[in-house]
Short mmCIF file of C-alpha atoms and ligand atoms in Angstrom, two decimals:
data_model
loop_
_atom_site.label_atom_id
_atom_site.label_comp_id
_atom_site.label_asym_id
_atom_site.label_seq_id
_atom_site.Cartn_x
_atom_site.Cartn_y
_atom_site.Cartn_z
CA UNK A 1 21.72 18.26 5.97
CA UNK A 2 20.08 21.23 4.66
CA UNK A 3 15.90 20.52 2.96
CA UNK A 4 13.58 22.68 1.83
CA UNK A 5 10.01 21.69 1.12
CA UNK A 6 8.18 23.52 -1.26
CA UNK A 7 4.24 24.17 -0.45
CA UNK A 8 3.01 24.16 3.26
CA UNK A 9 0.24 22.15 2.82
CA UNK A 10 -0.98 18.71 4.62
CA UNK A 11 1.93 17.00 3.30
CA UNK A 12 4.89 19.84 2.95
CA UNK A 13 3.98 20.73 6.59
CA UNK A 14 4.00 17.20 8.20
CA UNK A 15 7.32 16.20 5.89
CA UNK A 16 9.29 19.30 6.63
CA UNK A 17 8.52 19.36 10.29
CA UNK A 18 9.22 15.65 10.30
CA UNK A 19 12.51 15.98 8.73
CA UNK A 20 13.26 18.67 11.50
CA UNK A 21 12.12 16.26 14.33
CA UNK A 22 14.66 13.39 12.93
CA UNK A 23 17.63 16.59 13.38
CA UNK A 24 17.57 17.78 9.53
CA UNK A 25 17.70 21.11 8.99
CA UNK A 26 14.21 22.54 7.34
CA UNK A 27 12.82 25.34 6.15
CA UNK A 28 9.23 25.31 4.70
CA UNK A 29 8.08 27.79 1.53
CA UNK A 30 5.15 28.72 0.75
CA UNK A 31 3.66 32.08 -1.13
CA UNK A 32 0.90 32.67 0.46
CA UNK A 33 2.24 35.33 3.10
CA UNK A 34 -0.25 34.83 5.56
CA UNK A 35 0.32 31.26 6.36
CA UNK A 36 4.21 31.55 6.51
CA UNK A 37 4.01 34.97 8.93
CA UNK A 38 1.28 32.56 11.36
CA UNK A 39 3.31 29.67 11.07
CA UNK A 40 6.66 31.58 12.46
CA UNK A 41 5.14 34.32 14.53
CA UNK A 42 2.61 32.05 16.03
CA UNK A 43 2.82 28.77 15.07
CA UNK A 44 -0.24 28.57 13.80
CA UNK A 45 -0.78 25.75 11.47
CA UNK A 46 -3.47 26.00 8.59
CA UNK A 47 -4.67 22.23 8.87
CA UNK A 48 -6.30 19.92 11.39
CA UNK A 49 -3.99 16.90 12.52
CA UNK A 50 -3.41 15.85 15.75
CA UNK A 51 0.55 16.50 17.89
CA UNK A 52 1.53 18.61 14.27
CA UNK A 53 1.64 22.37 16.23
CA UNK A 54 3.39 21.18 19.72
CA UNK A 55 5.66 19.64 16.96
CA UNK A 56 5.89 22.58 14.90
CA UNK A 57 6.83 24.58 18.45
CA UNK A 58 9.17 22.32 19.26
CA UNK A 59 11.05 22.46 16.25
CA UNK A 60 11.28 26.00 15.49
CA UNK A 61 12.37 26.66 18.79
CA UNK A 62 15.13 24.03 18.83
CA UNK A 63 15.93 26.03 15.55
CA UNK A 64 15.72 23.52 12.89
CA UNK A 65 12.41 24.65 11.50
CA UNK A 66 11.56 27.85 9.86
CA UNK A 67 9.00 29.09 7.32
CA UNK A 68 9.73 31.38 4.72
CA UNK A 69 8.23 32.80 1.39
CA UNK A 70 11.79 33.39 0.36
CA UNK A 71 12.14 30.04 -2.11
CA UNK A 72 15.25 31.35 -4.17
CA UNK A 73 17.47 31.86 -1.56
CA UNK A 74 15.99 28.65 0.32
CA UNK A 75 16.41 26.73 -3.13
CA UNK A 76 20.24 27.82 -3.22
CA UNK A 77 21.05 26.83 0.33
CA UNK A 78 19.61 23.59 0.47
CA UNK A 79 20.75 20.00 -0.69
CA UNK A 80 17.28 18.76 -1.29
CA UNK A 81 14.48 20.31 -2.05
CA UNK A 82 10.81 18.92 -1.79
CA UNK A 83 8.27 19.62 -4.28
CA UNK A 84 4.89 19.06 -2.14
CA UNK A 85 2.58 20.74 -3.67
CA UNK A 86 -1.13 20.10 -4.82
CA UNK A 87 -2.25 17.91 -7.82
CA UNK A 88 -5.95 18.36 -8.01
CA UNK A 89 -8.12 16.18 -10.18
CA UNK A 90 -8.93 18.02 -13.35
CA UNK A 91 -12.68 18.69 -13.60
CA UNK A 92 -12.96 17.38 -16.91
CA UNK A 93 -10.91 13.83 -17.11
CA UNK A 94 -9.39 13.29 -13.37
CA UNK A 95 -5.94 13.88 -14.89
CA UNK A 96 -4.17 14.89 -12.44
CA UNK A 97 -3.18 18.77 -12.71
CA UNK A 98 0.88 19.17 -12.48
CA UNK A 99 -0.23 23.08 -13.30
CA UNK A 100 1.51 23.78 -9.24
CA UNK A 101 4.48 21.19 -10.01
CA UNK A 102 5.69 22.15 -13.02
CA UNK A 103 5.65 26.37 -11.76
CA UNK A 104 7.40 25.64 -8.64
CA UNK A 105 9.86 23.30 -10.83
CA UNK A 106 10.60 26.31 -12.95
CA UNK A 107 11.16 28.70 -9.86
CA UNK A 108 13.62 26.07 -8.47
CA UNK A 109 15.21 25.80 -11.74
CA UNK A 110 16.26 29.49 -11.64
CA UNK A 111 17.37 29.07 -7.96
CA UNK A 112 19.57 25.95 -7.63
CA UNK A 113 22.86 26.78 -6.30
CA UNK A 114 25.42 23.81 -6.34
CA UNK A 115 24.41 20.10 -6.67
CA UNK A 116 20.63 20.11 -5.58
CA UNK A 117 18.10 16.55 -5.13
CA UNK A 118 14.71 17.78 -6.79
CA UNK A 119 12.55 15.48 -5.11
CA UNK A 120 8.49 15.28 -6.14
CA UNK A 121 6.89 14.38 -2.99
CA UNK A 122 3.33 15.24 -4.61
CA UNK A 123 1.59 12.24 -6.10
CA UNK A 124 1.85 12.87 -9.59
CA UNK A 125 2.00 10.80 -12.47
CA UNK A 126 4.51 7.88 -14.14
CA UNK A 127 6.60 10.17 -16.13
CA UNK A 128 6.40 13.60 -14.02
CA UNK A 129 10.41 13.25 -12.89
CA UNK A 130 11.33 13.24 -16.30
CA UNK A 131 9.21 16.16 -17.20
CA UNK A 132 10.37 18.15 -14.14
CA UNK A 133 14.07 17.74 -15.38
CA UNK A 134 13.35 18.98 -18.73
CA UNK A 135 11.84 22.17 -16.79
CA UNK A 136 14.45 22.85 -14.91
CA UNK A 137 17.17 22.28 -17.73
CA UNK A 138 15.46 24.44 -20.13
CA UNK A 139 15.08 27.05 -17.58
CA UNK A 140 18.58 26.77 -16.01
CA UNK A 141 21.30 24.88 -18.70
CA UNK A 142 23.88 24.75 -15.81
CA UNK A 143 22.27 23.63 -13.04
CA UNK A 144 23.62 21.07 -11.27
CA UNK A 145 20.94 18.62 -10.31
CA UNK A 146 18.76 14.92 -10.52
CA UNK A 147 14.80 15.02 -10.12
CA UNK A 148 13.88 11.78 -7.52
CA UNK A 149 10.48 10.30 -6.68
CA UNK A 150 9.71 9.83 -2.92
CA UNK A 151 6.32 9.29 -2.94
CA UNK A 152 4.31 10.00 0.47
CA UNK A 153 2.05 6.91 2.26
CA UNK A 154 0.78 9.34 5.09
CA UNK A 155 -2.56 8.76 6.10
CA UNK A 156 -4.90 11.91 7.60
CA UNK A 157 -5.10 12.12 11.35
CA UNK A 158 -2.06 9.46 11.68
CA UNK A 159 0.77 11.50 9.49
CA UNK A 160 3.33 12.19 11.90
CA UNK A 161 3.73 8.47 13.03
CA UNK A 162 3.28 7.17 9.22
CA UNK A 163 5.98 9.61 8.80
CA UNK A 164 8.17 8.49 11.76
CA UNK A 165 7.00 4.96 11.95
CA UNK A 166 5.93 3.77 8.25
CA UNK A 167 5.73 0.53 6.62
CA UNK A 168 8.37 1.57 4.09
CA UNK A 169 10.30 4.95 2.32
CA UNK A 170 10.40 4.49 -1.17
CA UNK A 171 12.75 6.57 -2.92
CA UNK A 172 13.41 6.31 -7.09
CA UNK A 173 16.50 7.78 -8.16
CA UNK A 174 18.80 6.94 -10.52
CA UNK A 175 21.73 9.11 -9.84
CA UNK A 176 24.32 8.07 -7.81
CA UNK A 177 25.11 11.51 -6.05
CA UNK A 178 21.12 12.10 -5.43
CA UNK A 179 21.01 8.16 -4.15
CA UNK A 180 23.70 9.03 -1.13
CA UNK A 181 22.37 12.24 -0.42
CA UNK A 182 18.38 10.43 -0.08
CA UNK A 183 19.88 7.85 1.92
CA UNK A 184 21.48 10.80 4.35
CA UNK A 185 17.97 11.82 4.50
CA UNK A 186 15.90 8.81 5.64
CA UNK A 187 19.27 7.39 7.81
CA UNK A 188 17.74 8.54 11.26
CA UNK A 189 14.26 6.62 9.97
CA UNK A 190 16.04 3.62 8.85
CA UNK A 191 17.86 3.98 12.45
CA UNK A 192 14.60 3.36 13.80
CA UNK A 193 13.44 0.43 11.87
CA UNK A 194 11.84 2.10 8.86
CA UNK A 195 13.01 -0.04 5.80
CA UNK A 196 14.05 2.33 2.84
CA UNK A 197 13.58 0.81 -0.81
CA UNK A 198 15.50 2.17 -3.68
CA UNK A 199 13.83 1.82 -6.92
CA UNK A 200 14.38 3.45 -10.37
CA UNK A 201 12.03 6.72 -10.85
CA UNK A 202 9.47 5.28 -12.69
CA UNK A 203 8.82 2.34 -10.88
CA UNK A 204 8.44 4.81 -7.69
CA UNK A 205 5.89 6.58 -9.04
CA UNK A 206 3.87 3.69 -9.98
CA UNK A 207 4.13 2.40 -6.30
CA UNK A 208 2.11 5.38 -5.16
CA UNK A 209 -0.67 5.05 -7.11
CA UNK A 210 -0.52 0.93 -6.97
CA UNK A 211 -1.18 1.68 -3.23
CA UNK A 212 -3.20 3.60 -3.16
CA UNK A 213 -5.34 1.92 -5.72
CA UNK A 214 -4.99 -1.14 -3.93
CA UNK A 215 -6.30 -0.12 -0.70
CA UNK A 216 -9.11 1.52 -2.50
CA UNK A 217 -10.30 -1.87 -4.44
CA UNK A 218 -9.84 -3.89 -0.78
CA UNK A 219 -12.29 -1.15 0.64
CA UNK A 220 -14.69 -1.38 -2.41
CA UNK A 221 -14.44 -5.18 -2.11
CA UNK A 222 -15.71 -5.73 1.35
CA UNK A 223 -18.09 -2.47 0.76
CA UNK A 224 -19.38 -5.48 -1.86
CA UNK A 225 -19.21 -8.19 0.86
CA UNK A 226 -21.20 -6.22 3.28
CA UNK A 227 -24.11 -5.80 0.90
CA UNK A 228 -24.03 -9.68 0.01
CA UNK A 229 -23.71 -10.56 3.90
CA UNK A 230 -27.03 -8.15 4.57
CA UNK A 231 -28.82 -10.41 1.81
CA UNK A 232 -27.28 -13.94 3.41
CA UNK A 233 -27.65 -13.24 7.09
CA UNK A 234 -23.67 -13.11 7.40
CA UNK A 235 -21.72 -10.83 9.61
CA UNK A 236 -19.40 -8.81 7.78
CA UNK A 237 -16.88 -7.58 10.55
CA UNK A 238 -16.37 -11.17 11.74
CA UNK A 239 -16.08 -12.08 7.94
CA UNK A 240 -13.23 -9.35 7.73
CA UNK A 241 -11.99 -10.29 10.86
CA UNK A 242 -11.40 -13.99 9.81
CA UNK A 243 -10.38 -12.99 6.41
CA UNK A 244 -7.37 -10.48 7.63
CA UNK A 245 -6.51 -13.24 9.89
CA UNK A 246 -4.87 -15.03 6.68
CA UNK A 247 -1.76 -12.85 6.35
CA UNK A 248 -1.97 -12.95 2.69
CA UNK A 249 -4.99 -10.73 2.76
CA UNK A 250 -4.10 -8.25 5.96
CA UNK A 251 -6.21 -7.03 8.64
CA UNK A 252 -5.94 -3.55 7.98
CA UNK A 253 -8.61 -1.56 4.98
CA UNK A 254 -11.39 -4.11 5.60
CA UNK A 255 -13.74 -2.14 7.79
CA UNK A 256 -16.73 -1.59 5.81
CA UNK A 257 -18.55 1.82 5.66
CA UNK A 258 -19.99 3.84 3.28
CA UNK A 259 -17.37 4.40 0.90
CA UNK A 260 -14.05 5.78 0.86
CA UNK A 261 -13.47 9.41 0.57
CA UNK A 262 -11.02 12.12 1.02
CA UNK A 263 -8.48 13.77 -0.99
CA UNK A 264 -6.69 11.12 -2.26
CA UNK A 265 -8.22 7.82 -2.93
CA UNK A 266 -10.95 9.18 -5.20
CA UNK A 267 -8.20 11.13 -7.05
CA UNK A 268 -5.56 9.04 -7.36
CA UNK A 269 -7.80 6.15 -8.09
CA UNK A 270 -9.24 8.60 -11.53
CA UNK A 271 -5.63 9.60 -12.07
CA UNK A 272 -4.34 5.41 -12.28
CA UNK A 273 -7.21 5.23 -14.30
CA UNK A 274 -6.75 8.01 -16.86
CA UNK A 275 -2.76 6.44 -17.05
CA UNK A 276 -4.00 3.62 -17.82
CA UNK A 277 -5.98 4.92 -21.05
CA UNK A 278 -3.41 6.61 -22.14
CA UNK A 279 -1.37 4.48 -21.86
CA UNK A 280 -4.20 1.71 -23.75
CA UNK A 281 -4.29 -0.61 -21.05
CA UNK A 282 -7.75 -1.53 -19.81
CA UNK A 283 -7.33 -1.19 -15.87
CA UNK A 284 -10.81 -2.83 -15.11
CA UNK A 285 -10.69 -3.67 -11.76
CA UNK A 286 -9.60 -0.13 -11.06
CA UNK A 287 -12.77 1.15 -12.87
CA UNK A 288 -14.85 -1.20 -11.47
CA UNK A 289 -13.82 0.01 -7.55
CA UNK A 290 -14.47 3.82 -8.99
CA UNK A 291 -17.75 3.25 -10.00
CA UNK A 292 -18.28 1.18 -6.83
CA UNK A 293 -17.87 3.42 -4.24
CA UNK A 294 -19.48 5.78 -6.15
CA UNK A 295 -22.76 4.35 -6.03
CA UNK A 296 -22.11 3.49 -2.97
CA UNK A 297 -22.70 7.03 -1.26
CA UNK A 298 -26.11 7.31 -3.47
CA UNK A 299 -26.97 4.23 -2.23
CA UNK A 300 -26.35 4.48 1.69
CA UNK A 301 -29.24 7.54 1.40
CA UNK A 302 -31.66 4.77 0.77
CA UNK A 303 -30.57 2.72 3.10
CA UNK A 304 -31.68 5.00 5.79
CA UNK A 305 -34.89 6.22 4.26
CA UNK A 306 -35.65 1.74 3.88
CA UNK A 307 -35.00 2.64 8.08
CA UNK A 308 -37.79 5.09 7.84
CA UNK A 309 -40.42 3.08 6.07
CA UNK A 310 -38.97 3.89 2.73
CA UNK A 311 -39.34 7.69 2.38
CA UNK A 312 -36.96 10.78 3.78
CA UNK A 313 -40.08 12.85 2.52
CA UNK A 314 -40.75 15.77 5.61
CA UNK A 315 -38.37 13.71 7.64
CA UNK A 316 -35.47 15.08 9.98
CA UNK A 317 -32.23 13.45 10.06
CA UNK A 318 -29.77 13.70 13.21
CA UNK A 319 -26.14 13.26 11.14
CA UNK A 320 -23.32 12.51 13.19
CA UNK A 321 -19.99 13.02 11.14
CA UNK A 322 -19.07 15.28 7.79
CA UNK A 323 -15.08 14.42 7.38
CA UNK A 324 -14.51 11.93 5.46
CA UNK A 325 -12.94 10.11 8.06
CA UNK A 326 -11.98 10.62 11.89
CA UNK A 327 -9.39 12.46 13.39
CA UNK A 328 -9.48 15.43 10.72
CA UNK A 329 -11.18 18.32 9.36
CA UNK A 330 -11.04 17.21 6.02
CA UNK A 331 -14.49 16.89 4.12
CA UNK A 332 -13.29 16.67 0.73
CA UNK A 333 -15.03 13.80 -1.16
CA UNK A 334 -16.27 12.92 2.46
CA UNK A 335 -19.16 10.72 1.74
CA UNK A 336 -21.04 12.11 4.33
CA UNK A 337 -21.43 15.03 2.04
CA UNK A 338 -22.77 13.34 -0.70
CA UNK A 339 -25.11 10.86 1.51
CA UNK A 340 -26.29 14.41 3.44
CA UNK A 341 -26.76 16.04 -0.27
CA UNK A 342 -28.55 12.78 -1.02
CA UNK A 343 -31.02 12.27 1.62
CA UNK A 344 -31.75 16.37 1.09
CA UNK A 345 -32.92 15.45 -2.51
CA UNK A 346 -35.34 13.10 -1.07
CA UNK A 347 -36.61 15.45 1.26
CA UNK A 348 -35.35 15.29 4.61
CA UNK A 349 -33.55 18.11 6.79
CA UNK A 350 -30.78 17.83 8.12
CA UNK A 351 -29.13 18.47 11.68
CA UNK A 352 -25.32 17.77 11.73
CA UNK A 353 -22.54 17.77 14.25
CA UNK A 354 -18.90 16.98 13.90
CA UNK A 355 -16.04 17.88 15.84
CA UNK A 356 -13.89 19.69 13.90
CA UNK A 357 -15.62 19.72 10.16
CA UNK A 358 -18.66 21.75 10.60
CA UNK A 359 -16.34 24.76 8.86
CA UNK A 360 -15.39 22.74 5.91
CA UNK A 361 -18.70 21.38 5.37
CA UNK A 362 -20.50 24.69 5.26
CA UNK A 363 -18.68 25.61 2.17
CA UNK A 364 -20.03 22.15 0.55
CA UNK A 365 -23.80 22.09 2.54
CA UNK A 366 -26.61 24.59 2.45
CA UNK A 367 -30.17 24.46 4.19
CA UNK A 368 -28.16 22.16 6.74
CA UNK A 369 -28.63 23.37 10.91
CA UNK A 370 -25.46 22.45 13.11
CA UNK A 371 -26.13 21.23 16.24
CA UNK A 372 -23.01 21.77 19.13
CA UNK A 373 -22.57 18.50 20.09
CA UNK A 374 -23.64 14.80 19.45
CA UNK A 375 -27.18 15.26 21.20
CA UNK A 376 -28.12 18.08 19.90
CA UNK A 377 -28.71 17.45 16.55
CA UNK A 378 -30.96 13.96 18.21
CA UNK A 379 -33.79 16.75 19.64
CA UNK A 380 -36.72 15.87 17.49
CA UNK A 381 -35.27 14.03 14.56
CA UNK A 382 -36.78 10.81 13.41
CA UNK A 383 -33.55 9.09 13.40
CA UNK A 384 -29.94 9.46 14.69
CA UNK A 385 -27.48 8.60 11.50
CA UNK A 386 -23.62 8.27 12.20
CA UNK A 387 -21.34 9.01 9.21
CA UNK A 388 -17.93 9.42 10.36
CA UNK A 389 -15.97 7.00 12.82
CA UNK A 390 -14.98 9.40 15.44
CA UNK A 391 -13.85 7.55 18.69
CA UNK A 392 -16.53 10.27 20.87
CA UNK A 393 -19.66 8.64 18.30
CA UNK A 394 -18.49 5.12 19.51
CA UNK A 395 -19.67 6.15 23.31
CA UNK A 396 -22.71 8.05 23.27
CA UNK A 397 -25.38 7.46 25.92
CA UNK A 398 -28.08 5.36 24.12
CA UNK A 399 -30.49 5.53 26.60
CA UNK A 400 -30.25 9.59 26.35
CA UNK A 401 -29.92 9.16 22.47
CA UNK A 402 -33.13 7.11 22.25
CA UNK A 403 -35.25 10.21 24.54
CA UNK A 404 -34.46 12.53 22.65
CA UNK A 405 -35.15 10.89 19.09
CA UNK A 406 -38.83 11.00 17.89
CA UNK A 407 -38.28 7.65 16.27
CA UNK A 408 -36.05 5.01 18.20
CA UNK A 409 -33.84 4.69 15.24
CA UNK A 410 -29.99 4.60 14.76
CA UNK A 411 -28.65 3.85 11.14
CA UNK A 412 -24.95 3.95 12.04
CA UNK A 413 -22.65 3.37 8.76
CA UNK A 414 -19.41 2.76 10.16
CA UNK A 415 -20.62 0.12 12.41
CA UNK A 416 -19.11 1.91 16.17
CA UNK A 417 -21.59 -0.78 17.95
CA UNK A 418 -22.51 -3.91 18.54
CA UNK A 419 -26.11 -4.87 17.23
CA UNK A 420 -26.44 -6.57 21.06
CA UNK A 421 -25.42 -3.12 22.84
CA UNK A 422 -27.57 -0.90 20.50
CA UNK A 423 -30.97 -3.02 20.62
CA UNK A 424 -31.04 -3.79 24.43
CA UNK A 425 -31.25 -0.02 25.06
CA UNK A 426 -34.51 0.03 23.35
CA UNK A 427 -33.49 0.76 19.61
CA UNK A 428 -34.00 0.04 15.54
CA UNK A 429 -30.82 -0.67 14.81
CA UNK A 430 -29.40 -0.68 11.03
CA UNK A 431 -25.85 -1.11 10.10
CA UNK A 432 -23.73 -2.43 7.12
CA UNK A 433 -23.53 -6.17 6.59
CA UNK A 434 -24.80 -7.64 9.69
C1 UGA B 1 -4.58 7.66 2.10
C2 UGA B 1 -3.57 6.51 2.32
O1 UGA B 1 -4.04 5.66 3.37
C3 UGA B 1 -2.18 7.05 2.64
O2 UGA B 1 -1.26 5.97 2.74
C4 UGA B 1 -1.75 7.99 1.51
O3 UGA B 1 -0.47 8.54 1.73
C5 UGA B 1 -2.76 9.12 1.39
O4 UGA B 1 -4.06 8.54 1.09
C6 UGA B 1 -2.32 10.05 0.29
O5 UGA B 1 -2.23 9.60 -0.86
O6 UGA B 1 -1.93 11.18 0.57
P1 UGA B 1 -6.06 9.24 3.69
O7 UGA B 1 -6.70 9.75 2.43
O8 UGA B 1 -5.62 10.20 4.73
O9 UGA B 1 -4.75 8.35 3.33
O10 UGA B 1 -7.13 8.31 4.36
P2 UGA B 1 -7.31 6.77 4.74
O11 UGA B 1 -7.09 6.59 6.19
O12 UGA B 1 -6.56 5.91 3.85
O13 UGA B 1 -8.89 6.59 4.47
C7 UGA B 1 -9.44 6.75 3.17
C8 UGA B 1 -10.92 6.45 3.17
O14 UGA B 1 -11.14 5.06 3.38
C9 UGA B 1 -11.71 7.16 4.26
O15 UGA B 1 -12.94 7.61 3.73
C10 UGA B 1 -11.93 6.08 5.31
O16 UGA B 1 -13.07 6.29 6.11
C11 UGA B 1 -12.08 4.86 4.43
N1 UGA B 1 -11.75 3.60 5.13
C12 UGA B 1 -10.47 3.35 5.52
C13 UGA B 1 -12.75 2.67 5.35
O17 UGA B 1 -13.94 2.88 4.98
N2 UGA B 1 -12.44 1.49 5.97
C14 UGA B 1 -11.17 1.20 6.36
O18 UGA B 1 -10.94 0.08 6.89
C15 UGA B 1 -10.15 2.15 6.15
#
């Protein structure tokens, strides 16, 4: 079988070298010249996630992956072709922008050779299949084709085995031709236990942003709990620990933090939201978890200056973590960002360190130093604050951490320790519901 993915970012890169890994034949398109000449020269890939370049290797040189800017005569000799390209928020109403869908569904339009699956892999709106046919028919009258939804459920840092190893593929199609040719597609998934879900378009879409949204609200709802459980005297990871116990509610999405972040959650979150209103249904629980988490990140500034006697004022912070999560570069909405942006309002410095998103974050940060590892940035602060779960933040030497601080004080917002292990080495300890 013969794909081409359109757009070679996070998720066009990890689909189309996924698809080559289960035998498909891929090749990836992209226009930015650069990118396609380091990805096949070099195998260079433009994004952080972990096992995606020994996987991009592999496949190229087995010689089912290739990169090209070429998409017309990719387009033509393909079966399916993935549209995964961006849909950033729009500034002004979190719409989502289809500006990058709709082109690229113009450009396949022209190029469509024999019967061709246009599938939108991009989150985008209830309602953008139907749109993306009427592009490509008014472009191209003859072309042979059906749009399908596949919406993606891969998470940052853990894409290749959500790819390989996911809960579920959901495809919406209703054409009969496109159905076979999907289920061709995800047959060496489903050969591995993956269960694939047919569903009509719209109903497709609407499962992508129903997940995401729900995951969202289950994170903004034990953000909630934690708060309450500082106030009672509860614990809030054995609280989400007993709760995720019932298999009704889950384990999974109940560790509390400082609010969710990334590229996706915030966005798609605004986009249900905007849907909804246009759509004159009053989504309030989905407003309600916006505003939330929000809030939150304003709010987790002060929780580290009530550490410090109530003032950040001439005070220097130790941050460890700017993604918005571990395992990735990826600092967009990170709400270390907007706590570091915070706690600079109020008047502390900063000293950061993070693995692999000190790059990113110095095109979001200013006035912020960077220390080169997760001591460094202790020397002389008044308190150590950990932002971002990284595994190598879980095991730092406490008794070297607390020498180095001029305050004995670790605020740690994604709660890597034990209160026992953290105060018997001599420090203040503050985390989030306990
Ligand atoms: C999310 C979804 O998990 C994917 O299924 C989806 O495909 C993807 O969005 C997308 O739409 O493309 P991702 O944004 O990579 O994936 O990140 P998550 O792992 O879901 O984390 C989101 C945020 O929630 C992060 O800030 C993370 O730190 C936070 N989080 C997550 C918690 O605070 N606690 C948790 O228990 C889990």
């Amino acid at each position: 079988m013969k794909i081409a993915v359109v757009g070679t970012g996070y998720v066009g890169l990890v689909s189309g070298t996924c698809f080559a890994s289960i035998g498909h034949e891929v090749v990836c398109i992209d226009n930015n010249k650069d990118k396609i000449d380091n990805l096949n020269n070099r195998g260079v890939i433009p994004i952080y996630e972990p096992g995606l370049e020994d996987l991009v290797k592999q496949n190229v040189a087995e010689g089912r992956l290739e990169f090209t800017t070429d998409l017309k005569a990719a387009v033509a000799a393909s079966d399916v072709v993935f549209i995964a390209v961006g849909t950033p928020p729009r500034p002004d109403n979190g719409q989502a922008d289809l500006k990058y869908v709709y082109q690229v569904a113009e450009e396949i339009g022209e190029a469509i050779d024999g019967f061709t699956v246009v599938v939108d892999k991009s989150t985008v709106p209830i309602g953008t299949a139907e749109e993306v046919t009427a592009i490509i028919e008014k472009v191209n009258p003859e072309a042979d084709f059906a749009v399908v939804s596949n919406p993606e459920f891969l998470r940052e840092g853990f894409a290749i085995d959500d790819f390989l190893n996911g809960d579920r593929v959901v495809v919406g199609v209703e054409n009969s031709q496109a159905e076979e040719l999907m289920k061709e597609v995800y047959i060496p998934l489903e050969k591995r236990g993956v269960q694939v879900l047919m569903t009509r378009v719209k109903t497709a879409e609407m499962i992508k942003y129903a997940s995401n949204t729900f995951l969202a609200t289950k994170l903004g709802f034990i953000n909630e709990i934690a708060d309450l459980c500082e106030k009672v005297g509860a614990d809030v990871d054995q609280v989400a620990h007993a709760m995720g116990m019932d298999t009704r509610i889950g384990a999974k999405f109940l560790q509390a933090g400082p609010g969710f972040g990334g590229s996706c959650f915030p966005k798609d979150t605004m986009a249900l939201e905007y849907i909804a209103k246009e759509n004159g249904c009053d989504l309030s629980i989905v407003k309600a978890t916006i505003d939330s988490n929000v809030n939150r990140k304003l709010r987790m500034a002060e929780k580290v200056a009530e550490a410090l006697d109530g003032s950040l004022e001439g005070k220097t912070i130790g941050v460890l973590g700017l993604a918005f999560k571990g395992n990735t570069d990826d600092t967009r909405e990170s709400p270390a960002i907007a706590i570091i942006k915070e706690m600079q309002k109020m008047g502390a410095s900063i000293k950061a360190y993070d693995p692999a998103a000190i790059e990113e974050a110095k095109h979001e940060l200013t006035d912020v130093k960077y220390g080169s590892d997760e001591y460094s940035v202790c020397d002389n602060a008044d308190a150590l604050v950990i932002l971002t779960e990284w595994t190598q933040f879980a095991v730092l030497d406490l008794e070297l951490v607390k020498a180095k601080l001029n305050n004995p004080i670790l605020v740690d917002l994604r709660n890597l320790y034990s209160v026992a292990e953290v105060t018997t080495k001599g420090l203040k300890y503050y985390s989030i519901g306990r």
